[in-house]
Amino acid sequence: MFNKLTVIKNCIVLLPRKTVEFKRSLQSKSSQVITEAACAGQNHVENSTNPFAANKKIKANMVENEKEDLECFLSATNTDKKTGTPAMSPEERERRLKVLQLEAEVARQEGKRVPTLHSLKDHHWDQIIAMPSRSARMRLYSFLWKNAAIAESKKIKKQEKAAGAQERIEAIRKERAENPHIVYGLGNVSMFLRVYDATINHWMNHRLIRAMMFSPKIVLDCSYDNQMDRREAENAAKQLMLCFAENRANDDPFDMHYCNRHAEPLSLAKAKRLGLRVARLPLDRYLQWGAGSGKSLTLNQMVNILLDLKKTGDWATSLKHVPRRKVIDSKERLSSFYEKQKNRVNVRIDKIFDDDNAIFKPVNSVRSHKKYLKFNLSTWGSKK
Amino acid sequence: MNFSKFFVNYCSRFSSIKSAPVCGRVIAVKRQMGQYSNEQFARFKQTYLENRKALEPKEWCNVKQTLKSEFKHINDDNIDAIIIGACQSEQLDLAKNYIDFITNSGGQPNDATLGHLLRIYNAKYHSNGSSPESLSDGDQADVLNIWKMLTDKHKILDSTLCENLIAGLITTRRWREGLQLLDMIKITRPPSIFAYTEFIVKAFSMKDSSLGWSLFEEMMETIDDSRQPNCKIFLTYLTEVSDGVQDTTSGLEEMLRRLQKYDLRISVKVIDSIKRLAAAYPNLLQATDCHINYMGKCSKCQLSLQAKTLSNVDFEKLRNSLLKKVVVGGDVFQKSTPQEVNDFLNFVDRTGPYDCVIDGLNVAYSKGKKKPQSLADMLVSVVKHFAAKNKHVLVLGRKHMNKWPKNSIQYVKDNASMFLTDNLSQDDPFLLYAALKSGPNTDIFSRDLMRQHAYLLGSELKHIFRQWQQQHQYSLVTKTASGRIFIKEPKRHLVCAHKIQSTWHIPYKMQYTLHSSDSFEIPEHWLCLNIKKI
């Protein structure tokens, strides 16, 4: 499953846009995710008008009369590795560990949200020692404390529930013994055939096998290990898992490949250098984007959008997979509008109650004059 | 919370007001730290602890019970420290009483409790006048005892304990030994402003001004750029200087030089102190409030404030590293393409030098309108402004601007040079390059604060860049319905404290604020201080 990607041909590549202050890789920025020309007109790959066909690796054109000092800059690539923690000798590590343990203990004694020392395991300490600042450590402690507190309260609830369990079981047993009739229901007598998980899995896997032969490919670039911190990596792993699951569950899956693990990542900068076609989702055209949270979509959201796009060819339905909280809908705007109005002095009340006479213009998409123009899939994305 | 983040980003891109991302974050962190609802705790303090000097053991038990039941996070481990922390600064006796209660019940106060106790000693010391006799000998002995206990118990102390110990040691005669605690703090984090300030103030009051200033400089180097030191430091220093022990004028100059070096704005209290000092030595010092007009001229002494501050050397340095660090960065494809960079360099060579370089998109979007017609109009009005003065300008934009109304774009092309970058490229670095290439007198027109570019230049050049930016950046304030535009011109003179001939001009503000403002405004209040050469 983890192949080293040497040539990018005839497939859709999902990769994030790399920015200079590159931090959140797979999760953030993947909305303005650069995908290779959209699902090639919902057709399968053998189509002769395949826009991918012309996509060969193009070397960046170096103009002959380039200035000298530029040459050395341009040939430099930004590997952008996160500076690893400087190697510490065991004694230094031991000393630092002791101080940090004391720090945690003192903070806990002061009443801050820090878990007890014995609940912090070695792998926690590895992470903590590497952390750059005290506030980062305190945030981690707060998170762990909250988890511990939740687990604690769950345990208490479970114990309380367990107290009455014995009697409840007895009562049910008695009732069953006394009841002479047939019991109908899902676990007992029912007209439905039980379909076991294994059957469903076999069926979905068969669809995947079919997809491997006939469907367009999607390649997920997994090489951002050294740019992500622990939390980002955990999120990324979860999303990769979800990608696989949601792809498999769909009627018409993609042929999904994970690649480039431990290799140099593919980014917008590299894509530009190679002259690959890049494109963005037309988010502004179809959605009223809400403020805050940025236009980042997770990997599994992207895969869902692409799957629906393949099926229906319609952006409006496929962009339904964008979580609603990122998009402001009319109800939210209305309530925020009222919030603003209530603090103003001169507001005409009669107009507020008049629903027909729209006080605020209905949500106009940014380029509403273009609404009726057909969205041309084959010209979507950048020129080569 | 999300909306405020968006708002902050919007503001920082288009205005020069320093937004409050720091304050918001501090509050969020504090909430995570588990600061209980303040009102609830304040009520608790009022009911049980206010104005009390001592409580019976029974009452203490009651207090502990109430706390544990009312607040979910309070348990046996942290209750002691919390109670001591709840004692107000003048309730030293109450705190001691509680410590006795703990020891009488058979326990030992834990480290955090002792730390909070030290803070109360510190508060008492300050309220008694911050002199070596402010705390009784017994109390000072207590403090030293605690110090010994903690250092015996732990080889290396953590930052919180260190800071509390510093607070305590300041009150004693052995405060100098506390300086090593600063190094201990540095193992885990940079020392706080509080720790440094305590030492600096103590050093000044003990007449050790060299130690004070070296600690001050260390503090300014390590703390966050925008935070301002406490006025206490300067007030203490001025009191010592005016005691006549030190050479008054050179001592004063020491302080003023630091104000200049770190671009600090002192508060009116410090200014009053300087005026008092001047009144005491009328033959040496003359201090008067003055007003600086927009040309940079002082109303009192008629001297013009220092105008050209960026030396040629600095300017060259800035220009050379701009191309390398900002336009190209680590990888030229991050911001542009080699082809485009090349084209741009050729373009600038052909059509430069310019009088002003305009950030087309920034200007166009200043009013927040989105229709291409209004965007183009904003740009046209700015170009018109410069064309009327016969200035040669460069307008930077992106290729999609070709889709704007034709006649507006044509007007811009006729009256200015125009360069459009790819829609995927960043145009700011080009802006800066064109301006610097055209020479030290070229201005830029943008509301962008350019913080990320300042950061990329490195700490040494960042300061130079900021100076250049302050003196050369125009920004668009607004455009009225009649089409008239209001422009904020760059300030061509220094706005920090500085000296011309033998006169210092010192800006100040009426109230102390923790963070300096990021705008390039001329300060309203200035002090004109003439120091006569002896």
mmCIF file of C-alpha atoms in Angstrom, chain A residues 102-223:
data_model
loop_
_atom_site.group_PDB
_atom_site.id
_atom_site.type_symbol
_atom_site.label_atom_id
_atom_site.label_comp_id
_atom_site.label_asym_id
_atom_site.label_seq_id
_atom_site.Cartn_x
_atom_site.Cartn_y
_atom_site.Cartn_z
ATOM 1 C CA LEU A 102 8.304 19.467 40.121
ATOM 2 C CA GLU A 103 6.685 22.108 37.942
ATOM 3 C CA ALA A 104 3.681 19.879 37.361
ATOM 4 C CA GLU A 105 3.409 19.007 41.037
ATOM 5 C CA VAL A 106 3.611 22.613 42.208
ATOM 6 C CA ALA A 107 1.041 23.677 39.645
ATOM 7 C CA ARG A 108 -1.241 20.951 40.855
ATOM 8 C CA GLN A 109 -0.804 22.020 44.455
ATOM 9 C CA GLU A 110 -1.735 25.540 43.477
ATOM 10 C CA GLY A 111 -5.051 24.344 42.187
ATOM 11 C CA LYS A 112 -4.313 24.322 38.476
ATOM 12 C CA ARG A 113 -5.729 21.600 36.283
ATOM 13 C CA VAL A 114 -2.871 19.159 36.323
ATOM 14 C CA PRO A 115 -3.251 15.382 36.639
ATOM 15 C CA THR A 116 -1.504 13.535 39.436
ATOM 16 C CA LEU A 117 2.095 12.615 38.799
ATOM 17 C CA HIS A 118 1.559 8.888 38.802
ATOM 18 C CA SER A 119 -1.000 9.136 36.008
ATOM 19 C CA LEU A 120 1.622 10.663 33.702
ATOM 20 C CA LYS A 121 3.330 7.858 31.856
ATOM 21 C CA ASP A 122 6.703 7.708 30.172
ATOM 22 C CA HIS A 123 5.393 8.481 26.721
ATOM 23 C CA HIS A 124 3.729 11.575 28.164
ATOM 24 C CA TRP A 125 7.034 12.664 29.623
ATOM 25 C CA ASP A 126 8.781 12.173 26.300
ATOM 26 C CA GLN A 127 6.322 14.549 24.751
ATOM 27 C CA ILE A 128 6.464 16.997 27.641
ATOM 28 C CA ILE A 129 10.240 17.205 27.711
ATOM 29 C CA ALA A 130 10.259 18.110 24.047
ATOM 30 C CA MET A 131 7.690 20.868 24.424
ATOM 31 C CA PRO A 132 8.953 24.346 23.798
ATOM 32 C CA SER A 133 7.096 26.438 26.366
ATOM 33 C CA ARG A 134 5.460 26.281 29.744
ATOM 34 C CA SER A 135 2.085 27.327 28.436
ATOM 35 C CA ALA A 136 2.156 24.448 25.945
ATOM 36 C CA ARG A 137 2.841 22.079 28.834
ATOM 37 C CA MET A 138 0.038 23.550 30.899
ATOM 38 C CA ARG A 139 -2.369 23.131 28.009
ATOM 39 C CA LEU A 140 -1.396 19.481 27.738
ATOM 40 C CA TYR A 141 -1.888 18.984 31.464
ATOM 41 C CA SER A 142 -5.258 20.646 31.296
ATOM 42 C CA PHE A 143 -6.262 18.311 28.471
ATOM 43 C CA LEU A 144 -5.090 15.227 30.356
ATOM 44 C CA TRP A 145 -6.788 16.373 33.534
ATOM 45 C CA LYS A 146 -10.050 16.840 31.696
ATOM 46 C CA ASN A 147 -9.785 13.347 30.225
ATOM 47 C CA ALA A 148 -9.060 11.907 33.644
ATOM 48 C CA ALA A 149 -11.988 13.774 35.167
ATOM 49 C CA ILE A 150 -14.342 12.502 32.453
ATOM 50 C CA ALA A 151 -13.109 8.942 32.919
ATOM 51 C CA GLU A 152 -13.588 9.297 36.655
ATOM 52 C CA SER A 153 -17.156 10.486 36.384
ATOM 53 C CA LYS A 154 -17.936 7.747 33.846
ATOM 54 C CA LYS A 155 -16.609 5.188 36.283
ATOM 55 C CA ILE A 156 -18.794 6.520 39.052
ATOM 56 C CA LYS A 157 -21.852 6.464 36.825
ATOM 57 C CA LYS A 158 -21.067 2.905 35.784
ATOM 58 C CA GLN A 159 -20.770 1.799 39.364
ATOM 59 C CA GLU A 160 -24.067 3.378 40.250
ATOM 60 C CA LYS A 161 -25.677 1.651 37.342
ATOM 61 C CA ALA A 162 -24.104 -1.674 38.217
ATOM 62 C CA ALA A 163 -25.613 -1.500 41.664
ATOM 63 C CA GLY A 164 -29.109 -2.137 40.381
ATOM 64 C CA ALA A 165 -28.086 -4.485 37.585
ATOM 65 C CA GLN A 166 -28.544 -7.760 39.411
ATOM 66 C CA GLU A 167 -32.178 -7.084 40.283
ATOM 67 C CA ARG A 168 -32.966 -5.981 36.758
ATOM 68 C CA ILE A 169 -31.541 -9.177 35.276
ATOM 69 C CA GLU A 170 -33.577 -11.247 37.726
ATOM 70 C CA ALA A 171 -36.754 -9.403 36.814
ATOM 71 C CA ILE A 172 -36.251 -10.005 33.089
ATOM 72 C CA ARG A 173 -35.495 -13.701 33.637
ATOM 73 C CA LYS A 174 -38.624 -14.140 35.650
ATOM 74 C CA GLU A 175 -40.743 -12.446 33.042
ATOM 75 C CA ARG A 176 -39.345 -14.624 30.300
ATOM 76 C CA ALA A 177 -39.952 -17.783 32.237
ATOM 77 C CA GLU A 178 -43.556 -16.843 32.886
ATOM 78 C CA ASN A 179 -44.340 -15.768 29.351
ATOM 79 C CA PRO A 180 -45.809 -18.615 27.236
ATOM 80 C CA HIS A 181 -46.013 -16.619 23.976
ATOM 81 C CA ILE A 182 -43.481 -16.243 21.174
ATOM 82 C CA VAL A 183 -41.317 -13.175 21.519
ATOM 83 C CA TYR A 184 -40.956 -11.136 18.378
ATOM 84 C CA GLY A 185 -38.106 -8.733 17.849
ATOM 85 C CA LEU A 186 -34.753 -8.299 16.284
ATOM 86 C CA GLY A 187 -32.845 -10.608 18.576
ATOM 87 C CA ASN A 188 -35.629 -13.172 18.787
ATOM 88 C CA VAL A 189 -38.141 -14.103 16.099
ATOM 89 C CA SER A 190 -38.220 -11.719 13.172
ATOM 90 C CA MET A 191 -38.750 -11.708 9.446
ATOM 91 C CA PHE A 192 -35.451 -9.991 8.751
ATOM 92 C CA LEU A 193 -32.398 -11.974 7.865
ATOM 93 C CA ARG A 194 -29.458 -11.117 9.964
ATOM 94 C CA VAL A 195 -26.601 -9.803 7.938
ATOM 95 C CA TYR A 196 -23.324 -10.113 9.753
ATOM 96 C CA ASP A 197 -20.542 -7.562 9.616
ATOM 97 C CA ALA A 198 -18.314 -9.954 7.768
ATOM 98 C CA THR A 199 -20.775 -10.198 4.898
ATOM 99 C CA ILE A 200 -20.953 -6.451 4.563
ATOM 100 C CA ASN A 201 -17.184 -6.228 4.636
ATOM 101 C CA HIS A 202 -16.836 -8.828 1.886
ATOM 102 C CA TRP A 203 -19.314 -6.983 -0.256
ATOM 103 C CA MET A 204 -17.616 -3.626 0.179
ATOM 104 C CA ASN A 205 -14.218 -5.113 -0.466
ATOM 105 C CA HIS A 206 -15.470 -6.634 -3.666
ATOM 106 C CA ARG A 207 -16.576 -3.197 -4.763
ATOM 107 C CA LEU A 208 -13.104 -1.914 -4.000
ATOM 108 C CA ILE A 209 -11.554 -4.633 -6.105
ATOM 109 C CA ARG A 210 -13.777 -3.616 -8.954
ATOM 110 C CA ALA A 211 -12.766 0.001 -8.343
ATOM 111 C CA MET A 212 -9.100 -0.957 -8.556
ATOM 112 C CA MET A 213 -9.687 -2.080 -12.067
ATOM 113 C CA PHE A 214 -12.014 0.576 -13.402
ATOM 114 C CA SER A 215 -12.235 3.688 -11.276
ATOM 115 C CA PRO A 216 -10.114 6.827 -11.279
ATOM 116 C CA LYS A 217 -7.305 6.795 -8.810
ATOM 117 C CA ILE A 218 -6.807 9.049 -5.837
ATOM 118 C CA VAL A 219 -3.375 9.410 -4.340
ATOM 119 C CA LEU A 220 -2.925 10.649 -0.804
ATOM 120 C CA ASP A 221 0.489 12.045 -0.056
ATOM 121 C CA CYS A 222 1.550 10.823 3.358
ATOM 122 C CA SER A 223 4.965 12.321 3.651
#
